[in-house]
Coordinates of C-alpha atoms in Angstrom, one line a residue:
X1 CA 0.0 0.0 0.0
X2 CA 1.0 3.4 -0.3
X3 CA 0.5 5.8 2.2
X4 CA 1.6 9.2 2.4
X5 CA 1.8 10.5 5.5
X6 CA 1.5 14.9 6.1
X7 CA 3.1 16.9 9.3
X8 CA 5.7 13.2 8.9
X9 CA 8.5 14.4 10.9
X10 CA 6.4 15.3 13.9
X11 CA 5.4 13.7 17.2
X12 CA 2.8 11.9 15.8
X13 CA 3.9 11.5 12.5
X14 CA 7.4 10.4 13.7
X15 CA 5.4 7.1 15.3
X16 CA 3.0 6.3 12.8
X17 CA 5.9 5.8 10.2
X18 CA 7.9 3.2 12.1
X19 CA 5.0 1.0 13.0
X20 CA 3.6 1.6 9.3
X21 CA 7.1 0.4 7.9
X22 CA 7.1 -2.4 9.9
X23 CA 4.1 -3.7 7.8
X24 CA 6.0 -3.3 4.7
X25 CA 3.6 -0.4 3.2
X26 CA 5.9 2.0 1.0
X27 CA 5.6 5.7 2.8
X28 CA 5.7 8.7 1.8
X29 CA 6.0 11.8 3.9
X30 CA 5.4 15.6 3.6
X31 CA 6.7 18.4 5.8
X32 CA 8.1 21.8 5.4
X33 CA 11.6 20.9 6.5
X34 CA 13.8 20.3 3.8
X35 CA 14.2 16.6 4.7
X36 CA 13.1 14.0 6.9
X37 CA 15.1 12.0 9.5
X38 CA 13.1 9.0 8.4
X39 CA 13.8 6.4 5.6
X40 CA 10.9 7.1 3.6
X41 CA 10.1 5.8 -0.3
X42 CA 10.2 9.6 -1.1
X43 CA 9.5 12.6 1.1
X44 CA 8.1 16.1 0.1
X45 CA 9.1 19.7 1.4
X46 CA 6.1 21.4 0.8
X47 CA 4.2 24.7 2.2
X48 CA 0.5 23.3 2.4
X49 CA -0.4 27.1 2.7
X50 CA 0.7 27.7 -1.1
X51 CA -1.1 25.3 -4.1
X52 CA 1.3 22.3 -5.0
X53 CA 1.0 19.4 -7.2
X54 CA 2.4 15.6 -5.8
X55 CA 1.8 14.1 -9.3
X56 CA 1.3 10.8 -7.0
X57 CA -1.9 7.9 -6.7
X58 CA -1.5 7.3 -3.1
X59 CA -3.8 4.1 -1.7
X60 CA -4.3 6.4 1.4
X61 CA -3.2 9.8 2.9
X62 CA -3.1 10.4 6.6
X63 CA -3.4 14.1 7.2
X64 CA -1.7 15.0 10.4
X65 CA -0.2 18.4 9.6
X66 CA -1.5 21.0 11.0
X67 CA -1.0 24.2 13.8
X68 CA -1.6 22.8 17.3
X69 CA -1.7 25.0 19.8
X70 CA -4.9 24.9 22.2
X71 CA -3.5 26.8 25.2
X72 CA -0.2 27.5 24.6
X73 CA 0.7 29.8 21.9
X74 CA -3.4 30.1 21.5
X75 CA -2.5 34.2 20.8
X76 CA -1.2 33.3 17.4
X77 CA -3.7 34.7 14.6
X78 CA -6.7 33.3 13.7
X79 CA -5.8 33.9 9.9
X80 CA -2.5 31.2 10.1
X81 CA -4.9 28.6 11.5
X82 CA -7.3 29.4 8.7
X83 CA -4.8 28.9 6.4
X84 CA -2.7 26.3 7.5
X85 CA -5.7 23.9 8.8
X86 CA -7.9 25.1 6.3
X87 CA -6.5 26.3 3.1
X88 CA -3.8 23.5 3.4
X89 CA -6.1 20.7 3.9
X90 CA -7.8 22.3 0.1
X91 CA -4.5 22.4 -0.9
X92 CA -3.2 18.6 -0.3
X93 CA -7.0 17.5 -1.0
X94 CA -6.2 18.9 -5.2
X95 CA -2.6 18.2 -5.1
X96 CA -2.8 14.3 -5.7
X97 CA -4.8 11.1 -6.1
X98 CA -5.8 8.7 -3.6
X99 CA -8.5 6.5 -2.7
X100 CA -8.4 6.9 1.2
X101 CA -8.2 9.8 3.3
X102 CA -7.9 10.1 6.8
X103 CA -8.3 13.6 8.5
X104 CA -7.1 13.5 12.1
X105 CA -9.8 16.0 13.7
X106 CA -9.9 16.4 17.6
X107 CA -12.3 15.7 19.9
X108 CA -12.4 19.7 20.8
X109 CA -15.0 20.6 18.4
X110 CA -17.6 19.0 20.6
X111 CA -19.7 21.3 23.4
X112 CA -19.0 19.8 26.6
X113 CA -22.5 20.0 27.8
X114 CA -23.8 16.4 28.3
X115 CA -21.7 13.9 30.5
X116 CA -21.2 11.4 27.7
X117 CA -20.1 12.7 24.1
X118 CA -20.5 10.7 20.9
X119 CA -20.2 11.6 17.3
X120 CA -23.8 12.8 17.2
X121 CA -23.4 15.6 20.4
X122 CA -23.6 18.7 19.5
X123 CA -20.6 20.4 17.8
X124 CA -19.4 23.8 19.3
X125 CA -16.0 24.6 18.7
X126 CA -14.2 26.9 21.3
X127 CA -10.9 29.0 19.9
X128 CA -9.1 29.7 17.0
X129 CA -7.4 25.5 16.6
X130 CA -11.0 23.6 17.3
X131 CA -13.1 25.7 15.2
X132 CA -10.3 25.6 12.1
X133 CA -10.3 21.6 12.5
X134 CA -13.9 21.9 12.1
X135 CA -14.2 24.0 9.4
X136 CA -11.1 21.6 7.8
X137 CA -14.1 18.7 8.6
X138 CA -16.5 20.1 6.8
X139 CA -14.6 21.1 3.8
X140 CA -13.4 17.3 3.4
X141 CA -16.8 16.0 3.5
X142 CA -17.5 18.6 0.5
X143 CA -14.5 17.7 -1.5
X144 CA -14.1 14.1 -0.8
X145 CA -16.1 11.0 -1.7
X146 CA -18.1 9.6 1.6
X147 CA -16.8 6.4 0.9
X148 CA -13.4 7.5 0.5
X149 CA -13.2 9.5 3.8
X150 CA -12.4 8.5 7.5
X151 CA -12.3 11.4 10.2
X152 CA -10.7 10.8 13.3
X153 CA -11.5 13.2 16.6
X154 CA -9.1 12.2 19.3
X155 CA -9.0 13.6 22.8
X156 CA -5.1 14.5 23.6
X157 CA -2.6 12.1 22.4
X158 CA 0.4 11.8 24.6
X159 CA 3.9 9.5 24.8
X160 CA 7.4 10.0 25.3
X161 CA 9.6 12.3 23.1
X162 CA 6.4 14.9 22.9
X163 CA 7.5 18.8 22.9
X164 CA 6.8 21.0 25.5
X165 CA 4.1 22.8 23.9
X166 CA 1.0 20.4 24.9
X167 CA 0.2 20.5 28.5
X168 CA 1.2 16.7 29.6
X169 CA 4.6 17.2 28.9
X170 CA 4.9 21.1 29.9
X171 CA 3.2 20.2 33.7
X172 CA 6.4 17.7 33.7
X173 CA 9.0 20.1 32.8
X174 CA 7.8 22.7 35.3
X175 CA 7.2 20.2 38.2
X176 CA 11.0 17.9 37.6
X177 CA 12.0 21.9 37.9
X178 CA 10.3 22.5 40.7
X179 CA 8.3 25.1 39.2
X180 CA 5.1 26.9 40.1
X181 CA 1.9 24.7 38.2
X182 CA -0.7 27.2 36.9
X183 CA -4.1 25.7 36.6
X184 CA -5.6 28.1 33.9
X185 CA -9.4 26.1 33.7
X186 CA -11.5 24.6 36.4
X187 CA -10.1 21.8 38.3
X188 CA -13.0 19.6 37.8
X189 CA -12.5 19.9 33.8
X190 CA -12.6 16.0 32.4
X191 CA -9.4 15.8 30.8
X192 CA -8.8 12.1 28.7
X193 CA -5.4 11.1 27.6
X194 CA -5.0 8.7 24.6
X195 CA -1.1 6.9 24.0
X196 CA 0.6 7.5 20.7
X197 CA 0.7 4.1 19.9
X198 CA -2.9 3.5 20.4
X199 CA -3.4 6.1 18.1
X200 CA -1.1 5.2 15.7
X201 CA -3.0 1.1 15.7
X202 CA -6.3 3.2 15.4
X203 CA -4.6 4.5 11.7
X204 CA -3.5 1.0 10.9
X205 CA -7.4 -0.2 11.6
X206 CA -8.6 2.4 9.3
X207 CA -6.1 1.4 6.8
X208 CA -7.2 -2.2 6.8
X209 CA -11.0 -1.4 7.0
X210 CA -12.7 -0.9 4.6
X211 CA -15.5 1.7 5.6
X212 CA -15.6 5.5 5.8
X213 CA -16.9 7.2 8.7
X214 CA -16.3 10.0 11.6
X215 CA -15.5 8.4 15.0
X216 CA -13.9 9.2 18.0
X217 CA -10.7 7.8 19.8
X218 CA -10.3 8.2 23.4
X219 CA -9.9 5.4 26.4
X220 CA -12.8 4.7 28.8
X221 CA -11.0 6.4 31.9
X222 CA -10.6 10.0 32.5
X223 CA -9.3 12.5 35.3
X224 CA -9.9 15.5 36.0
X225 CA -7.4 18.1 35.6
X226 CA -6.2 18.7 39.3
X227 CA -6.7 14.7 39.6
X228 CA -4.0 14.7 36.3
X229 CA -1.5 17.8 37.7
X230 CA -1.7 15.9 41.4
X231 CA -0.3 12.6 39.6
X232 CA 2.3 14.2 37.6
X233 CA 3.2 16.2 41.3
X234 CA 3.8 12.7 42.9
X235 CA 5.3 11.0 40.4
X236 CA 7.8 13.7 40.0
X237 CA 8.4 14.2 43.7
X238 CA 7.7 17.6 43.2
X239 CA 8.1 20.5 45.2
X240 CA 6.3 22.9 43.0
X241 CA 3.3 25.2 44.2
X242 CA 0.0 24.8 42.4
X243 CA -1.9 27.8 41.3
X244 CA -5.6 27.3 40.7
X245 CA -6.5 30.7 38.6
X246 CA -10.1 29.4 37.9
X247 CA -12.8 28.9 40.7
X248 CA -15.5 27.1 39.6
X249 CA -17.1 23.6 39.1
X250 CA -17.8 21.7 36.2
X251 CA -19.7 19.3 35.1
X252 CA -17.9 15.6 34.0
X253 CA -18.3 15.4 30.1
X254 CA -16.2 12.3 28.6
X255 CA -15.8 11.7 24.9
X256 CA -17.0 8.0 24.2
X257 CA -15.1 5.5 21.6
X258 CA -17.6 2.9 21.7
X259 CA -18.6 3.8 17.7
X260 CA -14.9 3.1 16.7
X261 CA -14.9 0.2 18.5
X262 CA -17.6 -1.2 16.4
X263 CA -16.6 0.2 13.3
X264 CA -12.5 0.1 13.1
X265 CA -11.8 -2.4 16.6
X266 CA -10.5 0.1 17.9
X267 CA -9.4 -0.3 21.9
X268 CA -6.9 2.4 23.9
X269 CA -5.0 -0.5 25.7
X270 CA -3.0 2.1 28.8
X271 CA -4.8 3.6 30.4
X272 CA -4.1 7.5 31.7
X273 CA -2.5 6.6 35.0
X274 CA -0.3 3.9 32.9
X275 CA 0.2 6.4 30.3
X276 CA 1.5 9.4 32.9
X277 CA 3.6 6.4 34.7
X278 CA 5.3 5.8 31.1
X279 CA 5.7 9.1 30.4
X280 CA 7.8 10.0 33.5
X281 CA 10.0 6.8 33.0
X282 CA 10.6 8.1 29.6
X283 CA 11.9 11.2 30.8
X284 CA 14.1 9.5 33.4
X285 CA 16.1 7.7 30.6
X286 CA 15.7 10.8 28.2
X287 CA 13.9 9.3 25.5
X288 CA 13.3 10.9 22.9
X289 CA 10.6 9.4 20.4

């Protein structure tokens, strides 16, 4: 099969290739570097934001790239989301054949209101990242085949060798510091971690099935968010102070999987204490991917 794989030489994209290539598919990546660390069957430096042409039949593409950046760096404008998420999502849609797509969404476009979300709750997207993967949703389903598309809304993916710009890894580097923890929502927020390699065996499943679909991939446990900065506090043996600069309650509100289960067999297998645990062991040995 080939598979072409956008936003390759990120986090994400870093894992999906070496458990792809273990299955003997021929990859191809895209990125705006001008090269890839990994040993791909061809690999493309290319802007997304700007028209380009591939002049490739892919058997699927698995758009990961995009700008992600929920909290941190959540000040950058709302026109480079547009385009990058948006405008580059038209652009890779026209640049090249294929006869799978699989758009990797996130569970953030969902409102939070009911205590179980499913792929039918309603959608409500808050800030400038959510409501651009949305949009990028929508304009798929107008420029794709149903039967050729696959949309993927995961809740927060997280492993070892992930930057500090998500909030998993950015509570750890403050609290092995000894920093001050600023909680900047309500304590009570449900918060649902999902392992890169779960995700990752979620894209083989879609690869190897052979139906189309929107669905959502998260584990059946959940925390909320002082429960998650308390763990990473212990673990770490932290002597860091923890700021609470909202004061309110909310309501649990977890996003369910059960539909991809059904569909794609899909299962998270750590859960989010097992996933944390991992995480900090990873940083012990300085992993790095």
């Amino acid at each position: 099969m080939k598979v072409l794989i956008t936003g390759v030489n990120g986090f994400v994209g870093g894992y999906l290739f070496s458990r792809l290539k273990t299955l003997d598919h021929k990859i191809y990546g895209l990125g705006m570097e001008p090269s890839s660390p990994y040993n791909l069957d061809e690999y493309y430096s290319v802007d997304i934001t700007k028209k380009f042409q591939l002049n490739q039949e892919f058997d699927a593409i698995i758009h990961l790239a995009a700008l992600n950046r929920t909290t941190i760096g959540a000040d950058i404008d709302s026109h480079i989301f547009h385009q990058i998420n948006v405008e580059g999502t038209r652009n890779l849609i026209e640049s090249c054949g294929f006869s799978k797509f699989i758009y990797i969404s996130t569970a953030a476009v969902y409102a939070r209101d009911d205590e179980v979300i499913t792929e039918e709750s309603p959608i409500a997207p808050m800030g400038n990242y959510a409501k651009t993967k949305y949009e990028a949703e929508l304009l798929c389903q107008k420029l794709i085949p149903h039967k050729k598309l696959i949309i993927l809304r995961p809740v927060n993916i997280s492993g070892a060798g992930q930057r500090n710009i998500a909030a998993v890894p950015l509570f750890f580097e403050r609290a092995l510091n000894h920093e001050a923890l600023e909680l900047s929502v309500a304590p009570s927020k449900t918060i649902q971690l999902l392992d890169v390699d779960d995700f990752a065996k979620a894209i083989i499943q879609c690869l190897e099935c052979s139906g189309s679909g929107i669905y959502n991939l998260a584990p059946e446990d959940s925390m909320t968010m002082l429960q998650l900065v308390t763990k990473i506090l212990t673990l770490c043996g932290s002597k860091s102070s923890l700021i609470l600069k909202v004061d309110k309650e909310e309501a649990p509100s977890v996003i369910c999987a059960g539909k991809a289960g059904l569909k794609i067999n899909f299962q998270a297998s750590k859960s989010m204490n097992q996933i944390l645990e991992n995480y900090y062991e990873s940083r012990k040995r300085g992993t790095k991917g």
